[in-house]
Coordinates of C-alpha atoms in Angstrom, one line a residue:
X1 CA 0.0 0.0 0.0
X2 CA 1.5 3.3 -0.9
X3 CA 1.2 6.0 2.0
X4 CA -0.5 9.1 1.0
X5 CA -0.5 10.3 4.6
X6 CA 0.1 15.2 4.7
X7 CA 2.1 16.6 6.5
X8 CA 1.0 20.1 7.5
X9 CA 4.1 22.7 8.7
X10 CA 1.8 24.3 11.5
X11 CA 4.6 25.8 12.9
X12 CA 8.9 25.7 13.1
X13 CA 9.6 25.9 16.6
X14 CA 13.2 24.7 18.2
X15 CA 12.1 22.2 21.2
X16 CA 13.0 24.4 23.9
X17 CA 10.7 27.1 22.6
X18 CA 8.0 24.8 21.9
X19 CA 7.8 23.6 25.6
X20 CA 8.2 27.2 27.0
X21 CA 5.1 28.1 25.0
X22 CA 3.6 25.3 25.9
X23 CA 0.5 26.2 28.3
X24 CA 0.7 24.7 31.8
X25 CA -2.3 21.9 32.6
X26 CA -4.8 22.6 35.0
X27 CA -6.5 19.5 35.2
X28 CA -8.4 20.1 38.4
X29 CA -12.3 19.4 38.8
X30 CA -11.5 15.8 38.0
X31 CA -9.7 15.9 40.7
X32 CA -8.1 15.5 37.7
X33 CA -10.1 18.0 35.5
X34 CA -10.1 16.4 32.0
X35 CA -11.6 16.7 29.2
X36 CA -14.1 18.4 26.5
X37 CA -14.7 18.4 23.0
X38 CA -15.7 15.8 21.3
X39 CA -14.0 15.8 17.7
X40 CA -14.7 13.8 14.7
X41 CA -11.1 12.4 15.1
X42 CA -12.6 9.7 17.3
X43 CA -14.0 8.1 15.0
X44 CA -17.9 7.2 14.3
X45 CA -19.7 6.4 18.1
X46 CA -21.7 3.1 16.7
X47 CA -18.1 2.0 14.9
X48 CA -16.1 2.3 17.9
X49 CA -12.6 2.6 17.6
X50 CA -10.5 2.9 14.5
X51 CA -7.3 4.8 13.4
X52 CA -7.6 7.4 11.0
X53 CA -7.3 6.4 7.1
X54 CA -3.8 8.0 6.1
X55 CA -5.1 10.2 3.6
X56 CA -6.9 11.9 6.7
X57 CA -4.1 12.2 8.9
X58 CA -2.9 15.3 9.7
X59 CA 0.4 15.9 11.4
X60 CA 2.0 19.5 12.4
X61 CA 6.0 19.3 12.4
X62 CA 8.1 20.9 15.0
X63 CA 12.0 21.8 14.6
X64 CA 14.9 20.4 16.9
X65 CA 18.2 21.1 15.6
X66 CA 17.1 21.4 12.1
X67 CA 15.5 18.0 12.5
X68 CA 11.4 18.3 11.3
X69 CA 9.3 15.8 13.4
X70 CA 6.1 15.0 12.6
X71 CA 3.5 14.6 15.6
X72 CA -0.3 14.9 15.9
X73 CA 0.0 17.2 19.3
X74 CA 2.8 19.7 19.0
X75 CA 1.2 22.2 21.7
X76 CA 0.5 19.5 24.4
X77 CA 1.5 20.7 27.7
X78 CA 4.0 18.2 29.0
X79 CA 5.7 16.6 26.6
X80 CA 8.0 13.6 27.9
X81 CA 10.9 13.8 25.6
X82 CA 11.8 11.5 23.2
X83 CA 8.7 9.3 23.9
X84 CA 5.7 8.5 21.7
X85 CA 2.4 6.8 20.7
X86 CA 2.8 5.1 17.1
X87 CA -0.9 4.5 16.0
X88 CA -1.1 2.2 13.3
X89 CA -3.5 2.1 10.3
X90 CA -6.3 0.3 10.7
X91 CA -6.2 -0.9 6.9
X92 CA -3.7 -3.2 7.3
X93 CA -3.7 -6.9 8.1
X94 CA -3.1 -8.0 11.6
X95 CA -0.3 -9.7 10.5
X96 CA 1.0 -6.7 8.4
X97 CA 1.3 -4.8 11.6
X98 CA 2.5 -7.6 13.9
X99 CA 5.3 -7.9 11.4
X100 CA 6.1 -4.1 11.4
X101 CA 5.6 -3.5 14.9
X102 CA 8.5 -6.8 15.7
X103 CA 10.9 -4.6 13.0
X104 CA 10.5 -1.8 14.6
X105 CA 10.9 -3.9 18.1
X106 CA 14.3 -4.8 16.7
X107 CA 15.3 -1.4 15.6
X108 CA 14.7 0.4 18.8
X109 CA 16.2 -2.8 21.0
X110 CA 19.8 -2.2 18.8
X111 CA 19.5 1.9 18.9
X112 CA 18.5 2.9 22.2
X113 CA 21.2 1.2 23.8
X114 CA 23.5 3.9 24.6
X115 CA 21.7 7.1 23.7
X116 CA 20.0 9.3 25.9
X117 CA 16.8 11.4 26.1
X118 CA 16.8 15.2 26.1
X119 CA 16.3 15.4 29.5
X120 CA 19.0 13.2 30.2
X121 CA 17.4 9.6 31.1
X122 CA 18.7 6.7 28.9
X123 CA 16.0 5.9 26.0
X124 CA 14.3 2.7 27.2
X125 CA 14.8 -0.5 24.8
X126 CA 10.4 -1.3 26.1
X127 CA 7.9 -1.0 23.6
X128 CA 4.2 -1.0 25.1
X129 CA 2.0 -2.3 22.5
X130 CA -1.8 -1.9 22.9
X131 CA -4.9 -4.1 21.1
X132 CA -8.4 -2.3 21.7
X133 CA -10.2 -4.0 19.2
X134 CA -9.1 -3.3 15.6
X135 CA -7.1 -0.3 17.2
X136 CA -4.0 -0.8 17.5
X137 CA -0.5 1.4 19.1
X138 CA 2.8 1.6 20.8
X139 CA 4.5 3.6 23.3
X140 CA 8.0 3.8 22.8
X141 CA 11.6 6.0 23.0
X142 CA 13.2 7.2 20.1
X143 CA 15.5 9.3 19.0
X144 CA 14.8 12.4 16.7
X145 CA 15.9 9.7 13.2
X146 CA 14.4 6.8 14.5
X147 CA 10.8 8.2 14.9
X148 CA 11.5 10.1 11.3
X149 CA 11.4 6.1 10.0
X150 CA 8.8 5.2 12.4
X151 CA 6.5 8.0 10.9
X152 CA 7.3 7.2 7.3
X153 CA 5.9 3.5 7.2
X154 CA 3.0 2.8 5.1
X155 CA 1.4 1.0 8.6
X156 CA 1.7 3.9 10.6
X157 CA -1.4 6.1 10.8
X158 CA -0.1 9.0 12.6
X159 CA 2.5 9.8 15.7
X160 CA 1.6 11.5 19.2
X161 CA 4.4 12.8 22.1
X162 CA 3.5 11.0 25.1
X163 CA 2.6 13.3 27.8
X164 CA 2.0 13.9 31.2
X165 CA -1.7 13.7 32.7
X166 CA -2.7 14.7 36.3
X167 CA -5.2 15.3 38.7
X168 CA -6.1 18.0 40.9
X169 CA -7.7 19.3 44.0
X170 CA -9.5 22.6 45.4
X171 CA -9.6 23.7 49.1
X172 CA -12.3 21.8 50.8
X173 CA -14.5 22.9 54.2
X174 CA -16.3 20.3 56.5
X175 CA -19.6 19.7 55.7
X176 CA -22.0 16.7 55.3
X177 CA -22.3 15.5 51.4
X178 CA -25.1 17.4 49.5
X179 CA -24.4 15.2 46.1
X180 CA -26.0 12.1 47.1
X181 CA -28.8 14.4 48.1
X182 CA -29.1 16.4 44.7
X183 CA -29.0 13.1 42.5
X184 CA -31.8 12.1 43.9
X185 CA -34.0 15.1 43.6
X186 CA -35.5 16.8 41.1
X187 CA -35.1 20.3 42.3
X188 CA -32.6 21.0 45.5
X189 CA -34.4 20.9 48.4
X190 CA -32.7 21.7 51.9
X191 CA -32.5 19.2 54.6
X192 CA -33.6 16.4 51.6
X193 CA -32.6 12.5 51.7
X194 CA -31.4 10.4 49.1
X195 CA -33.8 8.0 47.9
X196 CA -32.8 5.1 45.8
X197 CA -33.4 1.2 44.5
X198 CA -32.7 -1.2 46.7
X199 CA -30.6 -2.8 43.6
X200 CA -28.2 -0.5 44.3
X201 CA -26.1 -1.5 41.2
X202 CA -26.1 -5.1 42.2
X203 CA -24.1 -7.3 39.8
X204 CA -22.7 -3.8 38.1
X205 CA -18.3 -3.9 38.2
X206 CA -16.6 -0.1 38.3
X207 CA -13.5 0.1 37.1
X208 CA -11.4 3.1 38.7
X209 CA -8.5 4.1 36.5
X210 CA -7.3 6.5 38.7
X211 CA -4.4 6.6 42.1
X212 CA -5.4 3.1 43.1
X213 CA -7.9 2.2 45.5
X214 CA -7.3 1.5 49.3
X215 CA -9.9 -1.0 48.6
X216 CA -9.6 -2.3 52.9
X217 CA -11.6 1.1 53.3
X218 CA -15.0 0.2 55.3
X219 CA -17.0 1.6 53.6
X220 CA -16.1 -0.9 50.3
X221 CA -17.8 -3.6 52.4
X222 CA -15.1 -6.1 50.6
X223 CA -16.5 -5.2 47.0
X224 CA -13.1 -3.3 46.3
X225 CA -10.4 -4.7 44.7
X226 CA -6.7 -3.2 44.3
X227 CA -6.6 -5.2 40.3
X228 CA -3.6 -3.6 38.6
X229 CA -0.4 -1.3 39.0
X230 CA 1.0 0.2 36.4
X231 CA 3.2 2.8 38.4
X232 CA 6.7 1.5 38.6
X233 CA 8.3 0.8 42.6
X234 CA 4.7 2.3 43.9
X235 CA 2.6 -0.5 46.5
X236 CA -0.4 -1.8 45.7
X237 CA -3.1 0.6 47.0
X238 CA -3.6 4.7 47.2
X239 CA -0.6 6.7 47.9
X240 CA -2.4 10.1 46.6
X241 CA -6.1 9.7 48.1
X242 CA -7.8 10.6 45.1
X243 CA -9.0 7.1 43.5
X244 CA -10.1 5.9 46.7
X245 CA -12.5 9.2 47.1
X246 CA -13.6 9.1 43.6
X247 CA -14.4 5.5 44.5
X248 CA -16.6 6.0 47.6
X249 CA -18.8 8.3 45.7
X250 CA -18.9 5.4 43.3
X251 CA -19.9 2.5 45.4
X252 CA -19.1 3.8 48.9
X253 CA -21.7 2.1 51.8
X254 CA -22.5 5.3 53.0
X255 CA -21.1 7.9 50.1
X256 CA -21.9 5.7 47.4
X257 CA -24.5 6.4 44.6
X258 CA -24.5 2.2 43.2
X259 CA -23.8 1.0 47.2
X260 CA -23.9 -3.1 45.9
X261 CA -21.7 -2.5 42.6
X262 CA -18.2 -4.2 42.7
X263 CA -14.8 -1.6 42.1
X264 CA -11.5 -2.7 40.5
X265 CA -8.7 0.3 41.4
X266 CA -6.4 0.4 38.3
X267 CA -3.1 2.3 39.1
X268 CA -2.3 4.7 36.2
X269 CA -1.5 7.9 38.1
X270 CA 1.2 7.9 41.3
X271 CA 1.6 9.4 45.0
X272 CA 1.7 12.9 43.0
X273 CA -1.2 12.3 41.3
X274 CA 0.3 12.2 38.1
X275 CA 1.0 9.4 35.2
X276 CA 2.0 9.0 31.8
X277 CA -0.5 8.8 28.5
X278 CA 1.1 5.8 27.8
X279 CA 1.1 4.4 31.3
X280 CA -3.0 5.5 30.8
X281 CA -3.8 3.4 28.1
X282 CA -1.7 0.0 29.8
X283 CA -4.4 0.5 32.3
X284 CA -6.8 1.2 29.6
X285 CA -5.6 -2.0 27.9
X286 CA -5.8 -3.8 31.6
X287 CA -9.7 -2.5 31.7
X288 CA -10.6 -4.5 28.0
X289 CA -9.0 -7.5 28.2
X290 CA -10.2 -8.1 32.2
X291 CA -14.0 -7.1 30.9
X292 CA -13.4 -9.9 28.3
X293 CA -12.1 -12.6 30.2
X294 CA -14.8 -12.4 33.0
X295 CA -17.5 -11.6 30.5
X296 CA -18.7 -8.2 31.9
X297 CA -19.5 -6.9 28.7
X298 CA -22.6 -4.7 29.4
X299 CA -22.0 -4.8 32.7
X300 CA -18.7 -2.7 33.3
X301 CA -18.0 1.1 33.7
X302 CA -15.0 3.0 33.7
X303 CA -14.0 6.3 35.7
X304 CA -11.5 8.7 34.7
X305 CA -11.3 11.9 36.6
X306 CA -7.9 12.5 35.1
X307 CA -6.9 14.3 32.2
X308 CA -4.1 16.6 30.1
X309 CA -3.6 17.9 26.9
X310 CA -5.4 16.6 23.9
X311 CA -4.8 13.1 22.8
X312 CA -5.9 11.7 19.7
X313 CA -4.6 8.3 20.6
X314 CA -6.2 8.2 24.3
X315 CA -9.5 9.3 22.7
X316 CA -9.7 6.8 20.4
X317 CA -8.5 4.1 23.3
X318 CA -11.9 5.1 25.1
X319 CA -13.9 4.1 22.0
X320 CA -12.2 0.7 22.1
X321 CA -13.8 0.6 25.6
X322 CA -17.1 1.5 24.5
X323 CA -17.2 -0.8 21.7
X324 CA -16.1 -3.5 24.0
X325 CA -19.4 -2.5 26.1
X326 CA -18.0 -0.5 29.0
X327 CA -19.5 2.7 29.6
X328 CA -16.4 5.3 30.0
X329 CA -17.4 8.2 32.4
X330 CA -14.7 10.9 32.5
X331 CA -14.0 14.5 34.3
X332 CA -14.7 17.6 31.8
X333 CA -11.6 19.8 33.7
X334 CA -10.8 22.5 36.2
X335 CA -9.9 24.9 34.2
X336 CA -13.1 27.0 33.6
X337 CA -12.2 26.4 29.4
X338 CA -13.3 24.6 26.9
X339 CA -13.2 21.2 27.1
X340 CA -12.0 20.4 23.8
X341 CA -8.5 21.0 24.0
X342 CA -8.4 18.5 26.7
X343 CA -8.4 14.4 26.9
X344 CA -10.2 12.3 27.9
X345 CA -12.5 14.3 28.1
X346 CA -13.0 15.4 24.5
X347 CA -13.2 11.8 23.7
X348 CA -16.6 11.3 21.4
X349 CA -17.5 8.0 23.3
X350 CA -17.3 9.4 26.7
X351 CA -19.9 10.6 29.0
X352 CA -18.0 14.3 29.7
X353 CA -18.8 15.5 33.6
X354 CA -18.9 19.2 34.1
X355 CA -19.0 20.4 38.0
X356 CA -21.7 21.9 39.8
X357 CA -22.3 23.3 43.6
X358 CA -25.1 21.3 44.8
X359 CA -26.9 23.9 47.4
X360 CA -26.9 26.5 44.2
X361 CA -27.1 24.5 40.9
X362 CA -24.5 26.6 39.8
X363 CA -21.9 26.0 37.6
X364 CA -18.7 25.4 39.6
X365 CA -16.3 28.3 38.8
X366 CA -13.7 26.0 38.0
X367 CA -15.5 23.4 36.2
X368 CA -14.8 23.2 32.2
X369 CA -18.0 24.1 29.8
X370 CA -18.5 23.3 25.7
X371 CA -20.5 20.9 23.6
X372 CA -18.0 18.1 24.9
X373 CA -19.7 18.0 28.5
X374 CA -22.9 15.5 28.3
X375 CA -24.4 16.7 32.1
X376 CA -23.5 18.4 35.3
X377 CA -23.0 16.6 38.5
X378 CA -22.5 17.6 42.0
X379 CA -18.5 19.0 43.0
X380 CA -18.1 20.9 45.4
X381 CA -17.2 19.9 48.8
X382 CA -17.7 16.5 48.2
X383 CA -17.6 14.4 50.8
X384 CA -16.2 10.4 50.7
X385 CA -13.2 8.3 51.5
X386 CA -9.8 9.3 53.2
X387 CA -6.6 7.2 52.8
X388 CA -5.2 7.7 56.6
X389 CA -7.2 4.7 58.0
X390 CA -9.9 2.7 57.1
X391 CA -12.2 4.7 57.9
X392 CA -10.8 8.0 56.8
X393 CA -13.4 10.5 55.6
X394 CA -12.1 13.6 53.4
X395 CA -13.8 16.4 51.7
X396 CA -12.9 17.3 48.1
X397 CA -13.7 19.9 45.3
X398 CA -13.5 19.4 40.9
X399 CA -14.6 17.6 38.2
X400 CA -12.9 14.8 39.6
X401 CA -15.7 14.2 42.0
X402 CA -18.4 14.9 39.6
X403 CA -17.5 12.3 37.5
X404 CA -17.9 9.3 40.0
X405 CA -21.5 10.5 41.0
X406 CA -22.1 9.7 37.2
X407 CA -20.2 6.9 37.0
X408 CA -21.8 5.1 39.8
X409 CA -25.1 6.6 38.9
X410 CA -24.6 4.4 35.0
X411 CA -23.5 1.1 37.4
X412 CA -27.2 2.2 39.5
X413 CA -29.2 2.3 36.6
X414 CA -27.7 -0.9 34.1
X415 CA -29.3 -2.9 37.0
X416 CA -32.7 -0.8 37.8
X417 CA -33.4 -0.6 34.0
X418 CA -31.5 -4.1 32.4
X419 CA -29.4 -1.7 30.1
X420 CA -26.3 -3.1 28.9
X421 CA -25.1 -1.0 25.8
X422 CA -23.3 2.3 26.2
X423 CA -24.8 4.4 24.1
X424 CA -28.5 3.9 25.7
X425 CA -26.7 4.2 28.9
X426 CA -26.0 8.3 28.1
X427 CA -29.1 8.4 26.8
X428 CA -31.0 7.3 29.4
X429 CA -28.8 9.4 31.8
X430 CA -29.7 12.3 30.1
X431 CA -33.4 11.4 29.5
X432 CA -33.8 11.3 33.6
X433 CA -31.8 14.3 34.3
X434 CA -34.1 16.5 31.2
X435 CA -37.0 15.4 33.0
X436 CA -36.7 17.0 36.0
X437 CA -36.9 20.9 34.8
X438 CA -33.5 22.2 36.8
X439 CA -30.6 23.4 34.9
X440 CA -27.5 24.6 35.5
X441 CA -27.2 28.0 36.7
X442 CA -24.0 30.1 35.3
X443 CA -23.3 28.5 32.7
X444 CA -21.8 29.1 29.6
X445 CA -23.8 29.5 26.1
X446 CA -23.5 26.3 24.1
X447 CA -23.1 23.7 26.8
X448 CA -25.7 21.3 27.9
X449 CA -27.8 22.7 31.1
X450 CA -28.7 19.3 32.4
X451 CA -28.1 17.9 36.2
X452 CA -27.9 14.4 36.4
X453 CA -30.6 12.7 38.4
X454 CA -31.5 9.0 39.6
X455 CA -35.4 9.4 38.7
X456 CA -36.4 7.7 42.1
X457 CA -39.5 9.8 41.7
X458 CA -40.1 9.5 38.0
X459 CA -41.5 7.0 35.4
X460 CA -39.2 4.9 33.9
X461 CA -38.2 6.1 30.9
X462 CA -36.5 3.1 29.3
X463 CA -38.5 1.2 26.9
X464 CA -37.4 -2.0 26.9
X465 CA -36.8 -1.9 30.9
X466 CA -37.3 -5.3 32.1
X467 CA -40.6 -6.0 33.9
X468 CA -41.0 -5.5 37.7
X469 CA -37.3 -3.6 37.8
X470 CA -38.3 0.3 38.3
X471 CA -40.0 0.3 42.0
X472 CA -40.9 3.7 41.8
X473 CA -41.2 5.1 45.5
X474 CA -40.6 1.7 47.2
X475 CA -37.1 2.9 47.9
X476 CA -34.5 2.8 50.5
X477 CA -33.2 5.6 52.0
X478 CA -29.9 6.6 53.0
X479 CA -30.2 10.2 55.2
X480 CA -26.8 11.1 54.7
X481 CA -25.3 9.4 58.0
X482 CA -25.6 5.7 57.7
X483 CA -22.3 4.6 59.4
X484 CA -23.3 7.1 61.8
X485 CA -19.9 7.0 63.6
X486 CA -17.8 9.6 61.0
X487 CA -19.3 13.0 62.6
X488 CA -18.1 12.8 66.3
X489 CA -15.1 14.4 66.9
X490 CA -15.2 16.5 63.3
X491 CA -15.4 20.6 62.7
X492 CA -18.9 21.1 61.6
X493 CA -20.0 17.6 61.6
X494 CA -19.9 17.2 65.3
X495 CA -22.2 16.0 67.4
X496 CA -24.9 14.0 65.6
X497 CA -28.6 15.0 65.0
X498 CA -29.6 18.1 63.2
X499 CA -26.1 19.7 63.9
X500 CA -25.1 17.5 61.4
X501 CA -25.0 19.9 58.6
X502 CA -26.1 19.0 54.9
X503 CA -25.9 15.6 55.2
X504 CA -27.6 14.4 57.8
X505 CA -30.6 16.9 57.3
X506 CA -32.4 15.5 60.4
X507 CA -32.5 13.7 63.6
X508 CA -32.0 10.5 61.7
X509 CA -29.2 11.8 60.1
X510 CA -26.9 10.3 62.9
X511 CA -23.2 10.9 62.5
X512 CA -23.9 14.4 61.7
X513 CA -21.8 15.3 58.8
X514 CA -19.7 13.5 57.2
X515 CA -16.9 15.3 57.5
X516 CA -15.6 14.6 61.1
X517 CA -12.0 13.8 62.2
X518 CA -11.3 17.0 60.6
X519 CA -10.4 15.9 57.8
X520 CA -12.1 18.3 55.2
X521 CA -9.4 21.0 56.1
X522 CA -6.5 19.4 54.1
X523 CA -6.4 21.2 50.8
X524 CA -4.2 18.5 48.8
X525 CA -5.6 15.7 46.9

């Protein structure tokens, strides 16, 4: 096959100046914020995943000591040097790109050797390779002539820098959770409870790609499960705090939205909170083939409240995942921008969380906006799991901790409703939360006004719903302090009662807030 892949000279920029102009990320509101647009590169939603035909690829070249290389993201913020995603072209045979990808295998094994990186490190002789269904990549080091060749094959749809993604935190306050309370209402009341399905996501498996998951945390009742580590000399649980949060809003006993559902904490991101692109499409990879072996096909979801510059290649991974019947849920950004220009969450597949305050409504100042964001979700001051002990409580702010409210909301409903593709997943997520009348207040023109909601109190909406599954109003409730034990000895939460604050809303609401051993004060992740 001759290659008839163009090369567009967007700009001629020497490598220093390229990463000084580089904008810094600001991926909060997911805790990592991610996320936006969603742009045609992902391919078609029914088709899933699939590299870009060469005559559509479209590279911009940047200059390093006269050297022209060609790469799909020349403005991402935080470039690793000398590393890159080679996506191959979907046209070709299997074998065709087995074949090319054990050259190229060979080449890099003989030339990395004894050279080194631009920032001083000793280019690495591994080559990740990644199979989402007909998708397929690598992650590798090269040098500036090496990835010149790389480029120029007839396989090879188009080349990416590897970059750095990361999550990120606001300063929290004390106070009882108000999410769980806002999904299950149609407009905010004051003082209300969260009413939902006994189901409870029963049977439903979340995967966490994320910090890991101190998955001996109480509240996971023994459904967590630390599953894979992709962070090099790090231990096998949460040394940042941030997946195990995002988790308890998932599936937590008390903080939870799907309280039965089953989590799997995938390590992508480390004690800092931060990861390669690469390293997040290993766990991506991890996700896939563990949904296939155990048959959970229709019956997995995937959080991501991460996120970094735009990735073409991560993108398109998350349409692999959505073909492969997980739903991916992912974190629209802190950044108060459009939500194009980031990943994950521009990715077309993805159900995009923007960030709102609960007692307002409101837009969260922080949270990202544009046609890429599917619905709003509570984030501010959210309350859920701590890593300090097993029963650690901690209070956190972004798009980060909208995101899991949605994710465990999908899990919550596959089970109520019998849905087990993707796409009528988002569409019955945003069927609920159109029918209750609230939108988001302060928001930006273009982006979607809807908060998402568990329709405890409304008809199902689901057509092919199996029989008997939507009780209606025969629902539990959780008033906002079941493991009642957290608010004694914590800042506002003290006490028990009505001085609970927001969550406990009442006499029943026993532990008071949620917030107590004081926990809510720390303002990292």
């Amino acid at each position: 096959m001759v290659s008839t892949k163009r090369v567009v000279l967007a700009a001629v920029l020497t490598w220093a100046q390229l990463i000084a102009a580089a904008p810094s990320p600001s991926l909060t509101g997911f805790l990592p914020g991610v996320l936006g647009g969603r742009d045609d590169q992902d391919g078609n939603a029914n088709a899933g995943i699939a590299a870009a035909p060469e005559s559509e690829s479209t590279s911009s070249l940047i200059t390093r000591t006269n050297i022209k290389l060609p790469i799909t993201n020349p403005d991402a913020p935080d470039m690793i040097p000398n590393r890159y995603i080679v996506v191959y072209n979907s046209s070709f045979s299997s074998a065709a790109i087995d074949a090319k990808m054990t050259s190229f295998s060979a080449a890099i094994q003989k030339r990395n050797l004894h050279k080194r990186a631009l920032d001083g490190r000793t280019l690495s002789t591994e080559i990740m390779s990644f199979k989402m269904n007909k998708w397929r990549a690598m992650a590798l080091d090269a040098d500036d002539s090496m990835i010149m060749e790389i480029n120029s094959a007839d396989e090879v749809a188009y080349v990416e820098a590897d970059q750095m993604m990361k999550v990120q935190a606001t300063i929290v306050q004390t106070n009882a959770p108000l999410g769980l309370q806002r999904l299950s209402e149609a407009q905010f009341e004051r003082g209300g409870t969260y009413t939902f399905d006994s189901s409870a996501g029963e049977g439903m498996t979340v995967y966490v790609v994320d910090t890991g998951v101190r998955a001996s945390h109480i509240e996971f009742e023994g459904r967590a499960k630390f599953a894979k580590n992709f962070i090099q000399g790090s231990q096998n649980t949460d040394e940042n705090g941030h997946g195990t949060h995002v988790a308890g809003t998932i599936a937590g006993a008390t903080f939870g939205v799907a309280k039965k559902a089953q989590i799997m904490g995938v390590k992508v991101l480390d004690a800092q909170g931060s990861g390669s692109n690469s390293g997040i499409l290993n766990g991506l990879q991890f996700v896939i083939n563990d949904v296939e072996s155990r048959n959970l096909s229709g019956k997995a979801v995937m959080n991501m409240s991460l996120g970094g510059g735009f990735s073409q290649a991560l993108n398109s991974a998350i349409g692999g995942c959505f073909k492969a019947g997980i739903v991916p849920v992912v974190a629209a950004g802190n950044d108060n921008v459009d939500s194009r220009g980031v990943s994950p969450a521009s990715a077309q597949n993805a159900i995009t969380v923007g960030a709102i305050d609960a007692k307002t409504d409101s837009r969260a100042k922080f949270s990202n906006f544009g046609q890429s964001v599917g619905v709003f979700a509570p984030g501010v001051n959210v309350v859920s799991c701590g890593i300090r002990s097993d029963d650690d409580v901690k209070t956190l702010s972004g798009t980060s901790m909208a995101a899991p409210h949605v994710a465990g909301l999908a899990a919550y409903l596959m089970t109520l409703q019998g849905i087990s593709d993707p796409g009528q997943v988002d569409q019955v997520i945003k069927g609920l939360a159109g029918s209750t009348g609230a939108t988001v207040g302060n928001n930006v023109q273009g982006t979607t006004p809807l908060i998402a909601n568990n329709g405890n109190t409304m008809p199902n909406i689901n057509p092919n719903a199996r029989n008997g599954n939507n009780r209606g109003n025969n629902n539990n409730k959780n008033r906002g302090g079941q493991g009642s034990n957290r608010g004694g000895g914590g800042g506002s939460g003290g006490g028990g009662g009505s001085g609970g604050g927001e969550g406990g809303g009442n006499s029943s609401g026993g532990g008071g807030g949620e917030g107590g051993n004081g926990n809510g004060q720390d303002s990292t992740r």
